[in-house]
Short mmCIF file of C-alpha atoms in Angstrom, two decimals:
data_model
loop_
_atom_site.label_atom_id
_atom_site.label_comp_id
_atom_site.label_asym_id
_atom_site.label_seq_id
_atom_site.Cartn_x
_atom_site.Cartn_y
_atom_site.Cartn_z
CA MET A 149 -0.13 -0.02 0.04
CA HIS A 150 0.94 3.13 -0.83
CA MET A 151 1.71 6.07 1.81
CA LYS A 152 0.17 8.58 1.49
CA GLU A 153 2.08 11.99 1.29
CA THR A 154 1.36 16.00 0.99
CA GLY A 155 3.73 18.72 0.39
CA VAL A 156 4.71 21.71 -1.10
CA SER A 157 7.07 23.56 -3.36
CA TYR A 158 9.52 25.71 -0.85
CA TYR A 159 12.33 28.29 -2.25
CA GLY A 160 13.55 30.24 0.63
CA ILE A 161 17.11 28.85 0.12
CA SER A 162 19.14 31.03 2.84
CA TYR A 163 18.92 30.31 6.60
CA PRO A 164 18.53 27.29 8.76
CA GLU A 165 17.36 28.81 11.43
CA HIS A 166 14.79 30.93 9.06
CA ALA A 167 13.58 28.31 6.50
CA ARG A 168 13.10 26.28 10.32
CA LYS A 169 10.55 29.00 10.61
CA ASP A 170 9.19 27.85 7.55
CA PHE A 171 9.25 24.23 8.32
CA GLU A 172 6.99 24.24 10.83
CA GLU A 173 4.48 26.48 9.37
CA MET A 174 4.38 23.58 6.74
CA LYS A 175 3.97 20.59 9.76
CA ALA A 176 1.07 23.47 11.08
CA HIS A 177 -0.50 23.39 7.68
CA ASN A 178 -0.50 19.38 6.96
CA CYS A 179 2.48 18.98 4.83
CA THR A 180 4.36 15.73 5.60
CA SER A 181 6.88 16.36 2.88
CA VAL A 182 8.62 19.62 1.10
CA VAL A 183 9.97 20.29 -2.91
CA LEU A 184 12.73 22.16 -2.12
CA ALA A 185 13.56 24.27 -5.79
CA LEU A 186 17.09 24.72 -6.18
CA THR A 187 18.05 27.22 -8.94
CA GLU A 188 21.36 27.62 -10.87
CA PHE A 189 22.00 30.16 -8.44
CA ASP A 190 20.96 28.62 -5.39
CA LEU A 191 23.77 25.93 -6.11
CA PHE A 192 26.14 28.18 -6.35
CA PHE A 193 25.98 31.14 -4.03
CA TRP A 194 24.33 28.80 -0.81
CA LYS A 195 26.38 25.59 -1.91
CA PRO A 196 27.17 25.64 1.91
CA THR A 197 24.15 26.10 3.36
CA ILE A 198 21.91 23.58 1.11
CA PRO A 199 23.06 20.50 3.24
CA LYS A 200 21.92 21.99 6.92
CA ILE A 201 18.12 23.34 5.31
CA VAL A 202 17.90 20.16 4.34
CA ASP A 203 18.60 18.65 7.79
CA GLU A 204 16.47 21.28 8.98
CA ALA A 205 13.16 19.88 7.96
CA LYS A 206 14.80 16.03 8.32
CA LYS A 207 14.69 17.50 11.50
CA ILE A 208 11.29 18.42 12.37
CA GLY A 209 9.80 15.11 10.38
CA LEU A 210 9.47 16.20 6.78
CA LYS A 211 10.50 14.53 3.72
CA VAL A 212 12.47 16.33 1.59
CA TYR A 213 13.37 16.36 -1.99
CA LEU A 214 15.47 18.41 -4.58
CA ASN A 215 14.12 20.38 -7.43
CA THR A 216 16.47 21.01 -10.11
CA TRP A 217 14.18 24.28 -10.62
CA GLY A 218 14.75 26.12 -14.23
CA ILE A 219 18.31 24.56 -14.65
CA GLY A 220 19.36 24.96 -18.37
CA LYS A 221 15.48 26.05 -19.20
CA PHE A 222 15.21 22.74 -19.67
CA PHE A 223 13.80 22.58 -16.62
CA GLY A 224 10.64 24.08 -15.62
CA GLY A 225 10.89 27.21 -13.50
CA GLU A 226 11.26 31.31 -13.66
CA PRO A 227 14.65 31.50 -12.41
CA PRO A 228 18.28 32.50 -14.78
CA SER A 229 20.16 29.86 -15.77
CA VAL A 230 24.13 30.42 -14.87
CA PHE A 231 24.71 27.51 -17.73
CA LEU A 232 22.73 29.85 -20.52
CA GLN A 233 24.66 33.15 -19.41
CA GLU A 234 28.34 30.85 -20.31
CA CYS A 235 27.65 28.15 -22.26
CA ASN A 236 28.77 27.85 -26.40
CA ILE A 237 26.02 28.98 -28.58
CA MET A 238 26.11 25.29 -29.92
CA ASP A 239 24.73 23.91 -26.66
CA ARG A 240 21.68 25.78 -27.07
CA GLN A 241 18.38 24.31 -28.22
CA TRP A 242 18.22 25.56 -32.06
CA THR A 243 14.68 26.27 -34.29
CA ALA A 244 14.10 23.80 -36.68
CA LEU A 245 13.02 26.18 -39.27
CA SER A 246 15.12 29.75 -38.74
CA GLY A 247 17.79 27.55 -37.29
CA GLU A 248 17.60 30.62 -34.28
CA PRO A 249 19.16 29.80 -31.25
CA LEU A 250 16.85 29.96 -27.92
CA ALA A 251 17.67 30.96 -24.72
CA ALA A 252 17.43 27.20 -23.82
CA ALA A 253 19.93 24.33 -23.11
CA SER A 254 19.87 21.35 -25.30
CA PRO A 255 19.35 17.62 -23.48
CA SER A 256 22.04 16.50 -26.69
CA SER A 257 24.66 19.14 -25.29
CA PRO A 258 27.36 16.94 -23.73
CA ALA A 259 28.51 20.34 -22.12
CA PHE A 260 25.00 21.07 -20.41
CA ARG A 261 24.68 16.76 -19.32
CA GLU A 262 27.71 17.52 -17.80
CA TYR A 263 26.88 20.20 -15.80
CA PHE A 264 23.35 18.38 -15.11
CA TRP A 265 25.24 15.01 -13.79
CA ASP A 266 27.97 17.27 -11.72
CA ILE A 267 25.03 18.66 -9.75
CA ILE A 268 22.88 15.44 -9.17
CA SER A 269 25.97 13.88 -8.06
CA ASP A 270 27.01 16.67 -5.66
CA LEU A 271 23.14 16.98 -3.67
CA ALA A 272 23.64 12.95 -3.84
CA ARG A 273 26.70 13.63 -1.60
CA THR A 274 26.15 16.02 -0.11
CA CYS A 275 22.12 15.96 0.92
CA ASP A 276 20.46 13.61 3.34
CA ALA A 277 17.51 14.30 1.07
CA ASP A 278 15.04 11.67 0.33
CA GLY A 279 14.72 11.86 -3.22
CA LEU A 280 14.97 14.21 -6.33
CA PHE A 281 12.65 16.10 -8.32
CA TRP A 282 12.63 16.29 -12.30
CA ASP A 283 10.31 19.68 -12.88
CA GLU A 284 8.86 19.71 -16.36
CA PRO A 285 11.46 18.23 -18.35
CA HIS A 286 10.82 20.15 -21.81
CA TYR A 287 11.96 21.47 -24.90
CA ALA A 288 11.22 25.71 -25.44
CA MET A 289 8.83 26.65 -28.05
CA PRO A 290 9.91 28.58 -31.01
CA THR A 291 7.43 31.58 -30.47
CA ASN A 292 8.61 35.06 -28.97
CA PRO A 293 8.77 35.34 -26.47
CA ILE A 294 9.74 31.62 -25.40
CA SER A 295 6.01 30.49 -23.97
CA TYR A 296 3.09 28.17 -23.98
CA GLN A 297 1.70 28.63 -27.43
CA GLY A 298 1.68 26.30 -30.79
CA SER A 299 4.01 26.57 -33.90
CA ASP A 300 4.91 25.09 -36.76
CA ASP A 301 8.85 25.80 -35.39
CA PHE A 302 10.29 23.39 -32.98
CA THR A 303 13.58 22.82 -31.80
CA CYS A 304 16.16 21.57 -31.19
CA ARG A 305 18.04 21.23 -34.23
CA ASN A 306 21.41 22.88 -33.38
CA PRO A 307 24.67 20.86 -35.16
CA ILE A 308 25.17 19.00 -31.99
CA THR A 309 22.16 17.46 -31.72
CA GLN A 310 21.86 17.53 -36.59
CA SER A 311 25.65 15.29 -35.81
CA VAL A 312 23.47 12.82 -33.03
CA PHE A 313 20.43 12.26 -35.03
CA LYS A 314 22.45 11.31 -38.31
CA ALA A 315 24.71 9.30 -36.68
CA LYS A 316 21.88 7.27 -34.72
CA TYR A 317 19.32 6.79 -38.51
CA GLY A 318 21.87 7.64 -41.38
CA TYR A 319 20.01 10.33 -42.73
CA GLU A 320 19.89 13.88 -42.03
CA MET A 321 16.72 15.61 -39.50
CA PRO A 322 14.05 16.70 -40.87
CA LYS A 323 12.73 19.84 -40.26
CA VAL A 324 9.27 19.03 -39.91
CA LEU A 325 8.00 16.94 -36.54
CA THR A 326 8.20 13.37 -38.37
CA LYS A 327 7.40 10.20 -36.18
CA THR A 328 10.71 9.71 -35.89
CA VAL A 329 11.68 13.30 -34.86
CA LEU A 330 9.74 12.70 -32.43
CA LYS A 331 11.08 9.17 -31.01
CA PHE A 332 14.21 11.09 -31.07
CA ARG A 333 13.89 14.51 -29.10
CA PHE A 334 11.79 11.88 -26.40
CA ASP A 335 14.78 9.68 -26.21
CA GLN A 336 17.60 12.56 -26.18
CA ALA A 337 15.16 13.80 -22.83
CA ASN A 338 15.00 10.56 -21.29
CA GLU A 339 18.93 9.74 -21.95
CA ILE A 340 19.19 12.59 -19.64
CA LEU A 341 17.00 12.31 -17.56
CA SER A 342 17.36 8.37 -17.08
CA GLU A 343 21.27 8.82 -16.87
CA ALA A 344 20.90 11.48 -13.81
CA ALA A 345 18.80 9.14 -11.85
CA ARG A 346 21.35 6.03 -12.28
CA ILE A 347 24.49 8.87 -11.36
CA ALA A 348 22.35 9.17 -7.43
CA LYS A 349 21.17 6.01 -7.10
CA SER A 350 24.57 5.22 -7.81
CA ILE A 351 25.88 7.59 -4.64
CA ASN A 352 22.56 7.07 -2.44
CA PRO A 353 20.32 3.83 -3.69
CA ALA A 354 17.17 5.33 -0.84
CA LEU A 355 16.85 8.58 -3.08
CA ALA A 356 13.53 7.84 -4.97
CA VAL A 357 13.18 10.09 -8.03
CA ILE A 358 10.44 11.94 -8.55
CA GLN A 359 9.80 12.62 -12.76
CA CYS A 360 7.07 15.39 -13.20
CA SER A 361 5.58 15.70 -16.36
CA LEU A 362 3.68 18.55 -18.30
CA PRO A 363 -0.02 17.50 -18.97
CA ALA A 364 -0.46 17.03 -23.08
CA ASP A 365 -3.84 16.92 -22.67
CA ASN A 366 -3.82 20.40 -21.34
CA HIS A 367 -5.44 22.95 -23.52
CA PHE A 368 -3.04 25.18 -21.67
CA TYR A 369 0.30 23.58 -23.32
CA SER A 370 0.79 21.90 -26.85
CA SER A 371 0.20 18.57 -27.02
CA TYR A 372 2.89 16.89 -27.42
CA ALA A 373 5.11 19.58 -28.95
CA ARG A 374 7.63 20.23 -25.40
CA GLY A 375 9.04 17.05 -26.53
CA PHE A 376 9.25 14.84 -23.03
CA ASP A 377 5.16 14.41 -22.22
CA ASN A 378 4.86 10.62 -23.73
CA TRP A 379 2.82 9.58 -20.74
CA GLU A 380 2.77 5.63 -20.41
CA LYS A 381 6.86 5.82 -21.68
CA ILE A 382 7.55 8.11 -18.84
CA ALA A 383 5.63 6.22 -16.44
CA PHE A 384 7.15 3.04 -17.77
CA ASN A 385 10.81 3.70 -17.37
CA PRO A 386 12.51 1.79 -14.10
CA ASN A 387 14.70 4.49 -13.70
CA TYR A 388 11.67 6.84 -12.09
CA ASP A 389 10.46 6.40 -8.48
CA VAL A 390 7.04 9.12 -8.76
CA PHE A 391 5.26 9.73 -12.01
CA SER A 392 3.53 12.70 -10.71
CA THR A 393 1.95 14.92 -13.33
CA SER A 394 1.95 19.28 -13.15
CA ILE A 395 -0.41 21.55 -12.43
CA LEU A 396 -3.59 22.87 -14.10
CA VAL A 397 -3.11 26.52 -14.54
CA ASP A 398 -6.11 27.39 -14.93
CA GLY A 399 -7.68 27.52 -11.28
CA ASN A 400 -11.64 27.39 -12.99
CA ASP A 401 -10.56 24.42 -14.70
CA SER A 402 -13.79 22.42 -14.78
CA LEU A 403 -13.29 19.59 -11.80
CA ILE A 404 -14.02 16.78 -14.47
CA SER A 405 -10.49 18.09 -15.83
CA HIS A 406 -8.87 17.72 -12.73
CA ARG A 407 -10.27 14.27 -12.32
CA ASN A 408 -9.20 12.45 -15.60
CA LEU A 409 -6.01 13.57 -14.85
CA ALA A 410 -5.74 12.35 -11.51
CA ARG A 411 -6.92 9.19 -12.64
CA LYS A 412 -4.68 8.55 -15.45
CA THR A 413 -1.65 9.64 -13.49
CA VAL A 414 -2.94 6.54 -10.83
CA SER A 415 -3.46 4.42 -13.71
CA LEU A 416 -0.43 4.64 -15.03
CA ALA A 417 1.86 4.71 -12.02
CA HIS A 418 0.11 1.65 -10.01
CA GLN A 419 0.54 -0.49 -13.76
CA ASN A 420 4.06 0.11 -13.46
CA GLY A 421 4.28 0.06 -9.70
CA LYS A 422 5.74 3.87 -9.11
CA SER A 423 3.05 5.92 -6.31
CA ALA A 424 0.98 8.35 -8.26
CA GLN A 425 2.14 12.69 -7.56
CA ARG A 426 -0.67 14.98 -8.42
CA TRP A 427 0.22 19.22 -8.39
CA ILE A 428 -2.68 21.66 -7.14
CA GLN A 429 -2.20 25.44 -7.99
CA SER A 430 -1.73 28.00 -5.18
CA PHE A 431 -0.86 30.42 -6.32
CA PHE A 432 -1.69 33.37 -9.32
CA ARG A 433 -5.01 32.30 -11.24
CA SER A 434 -6.76 31.21 -8.23
CA PRO A 435 -10.27 29.62 -8.58
CA GLU A 436 -13.30 32.25 -7.84
CA ASN A 437 -14.61 29.78 -5.04
CA LEU A 438 -11.28 28.92 -3.30
CA GLU A 439 -13.52 26.12 -1.88
CA THR A 440 -12.93 24.61 -5.02
CA ILE A 441 -9.04 23.98 -3.93
CA GLY A 442 -10.48 21.83 -1.16
CA ASP A 443 -12.52 19.94 -3.65
CA ILE A 444 -9.35 19.06 -6.01
CA VAL A 445 -7.88 17.51 -3.53
CA LYS A 446 -11.14 15.74 -2.51
CA ILE A 447 -11.33 14.76 -5.70
CA TYR A 448 -7.83 13.53 -6.02
CA SER A 449 -7.80 11.02 -2.62
CA GLU A 450 -11.52 9.55 -4.56
CA GLU A 451 -9.19 8.60 -7.50
CA GLY A 452 -6.25 7.05 -5.75
CA VAL A 453 -3.23 9.42 -5.97
CA ASP A 454 -0.71 8.43 -3.59
CA SER A 455 0.72 12.42 -3.28
CA ILE A 456 -0.25 15.85 -2.73
CA PHE A 457 1.39 18.67 -3.64
CA SER A 458 0.77 22.45 -4.06
CA TRP A 459 3.06 25.37 -5.92
CA THR A 460 3.75 26.89 -3.83
CA TYR A 461 4.55 27.34 0.21
CA ARG A 462 2.37 30.44 1.53
CA ALA A 463 0.32 30.52 -2.05
CA GLY A 464 3.03 32.47 -3.34
CA LYS A 465 2.91 35.53 -1.51
CA GLY A 466 4.89 38.20 -1.58
CA THR A 467 5.73 36.72 -5.11
CA PHE A 468 4.85 38.02 -8.82
CA LEU A 469 3.07 34.97 -8.54
CA SER A 470 0.62 35.35 -5.67
CA ALA A 471 -2.13 34.34 -5.10
CA SER A 472 -5.16 37.12 -5.11
CA GLU A 473 -5.49 36.10 -1.39
CA PRO A 474 -2.88 34.23 -0.53
CA ASP A 475 -3.63 33.09 3.42
CA LYS A 476 -6.76 32.32 3.01
CA VAL A 477 -5.62 30.07 0.28
CA TRP A 478 -2.63 28.72 1.96
CA ASP A 479 -5.19 28.02 4.97
CA ILE A 480 -7.64 26.45 2.43
CA LEU A 481 -5.21 24.13 1.34
CA GLY A 482 -3.94 23.51 4.84
CA LYS A 483 -7.11 22.39 5.59
CA ALA A 484 -7.45 19.98 2.56
CA PHE A 485 -3.68 18.76 3.38
CA GLY A 486 -5.41 17.00 6.90
CA GLU A 487 -8.63 15.78 5.22
CA PHE A 488 -6.88 14.11 3.09
CA LEU A 489 -3.89 11.96 5.35
CA ASN A 490 -6.94 11.89 7.60
CA ASN A 491 -9.00 9.45 5.13
CA SER A 492 -7.85 6.43 5.11
#
């Protein structure tokens, strides 16, 4: 039987004594776990502090997962990327039709692979965490600015990627999304992530790896255009321990949409011997009726979701993505988490 789990993301990486107060507040809001959103700046500037932050959360009984947040902009998240400031142009994703280098690292780039794998190796060696969290790995969309809208163009077709494709298939990489190109893009992304999981577990076999995937059938995203959103293939991967699916962004999305996504997530996860995780948005676009947040948690519970997380701590209070009434949202979420945990 899978153990029920609740939690929120947290990007207050600073001083352990300050973080501890926030972790205590999470516990008071019925969180059993926390996802630490680690930016490239955090991993450089706050490197000595991160293991201490992990320890503070563990001391009060929270499970801790380390999130590679926005790294290389190959992972989801708002923070800028140090790698992209310093990398060669060949290490970026290029658009297929225009050949424009975008502000996103290519998962086929040897330099980005080594950069990411070194980060994972270091975190696995220095932090007493419970797991790692792959946050919405995806290819950039060739729009200006890079966004979620659809396009006839796609990434990544830089010279490195073209070379890998030709070596694998024996012909030039097409400029259109053929079935072969779709498979190739998925395989390249899966390769960097699978190897990262193997590296982490070679250092600490107890680490759980959570793969959080974009909801491809959600209207906010272009279905399968992000390159790593084939849920069936992802859930099947033995290198991942938890199959997680990301938030529905509009707080007023229908409850049936939440139920369908939860049902599909649970089905794929449990078929493949994994725990099922769903995420709830508690920032930015809140539902008109805030109590809907509790209804969503209840639906996830009814559908057999094992782990429910929400982005983010205090509903993003103080950030530009704050919920309109963050204190109310935070309290409603905490109450709903408590009911989920108590409902056996």
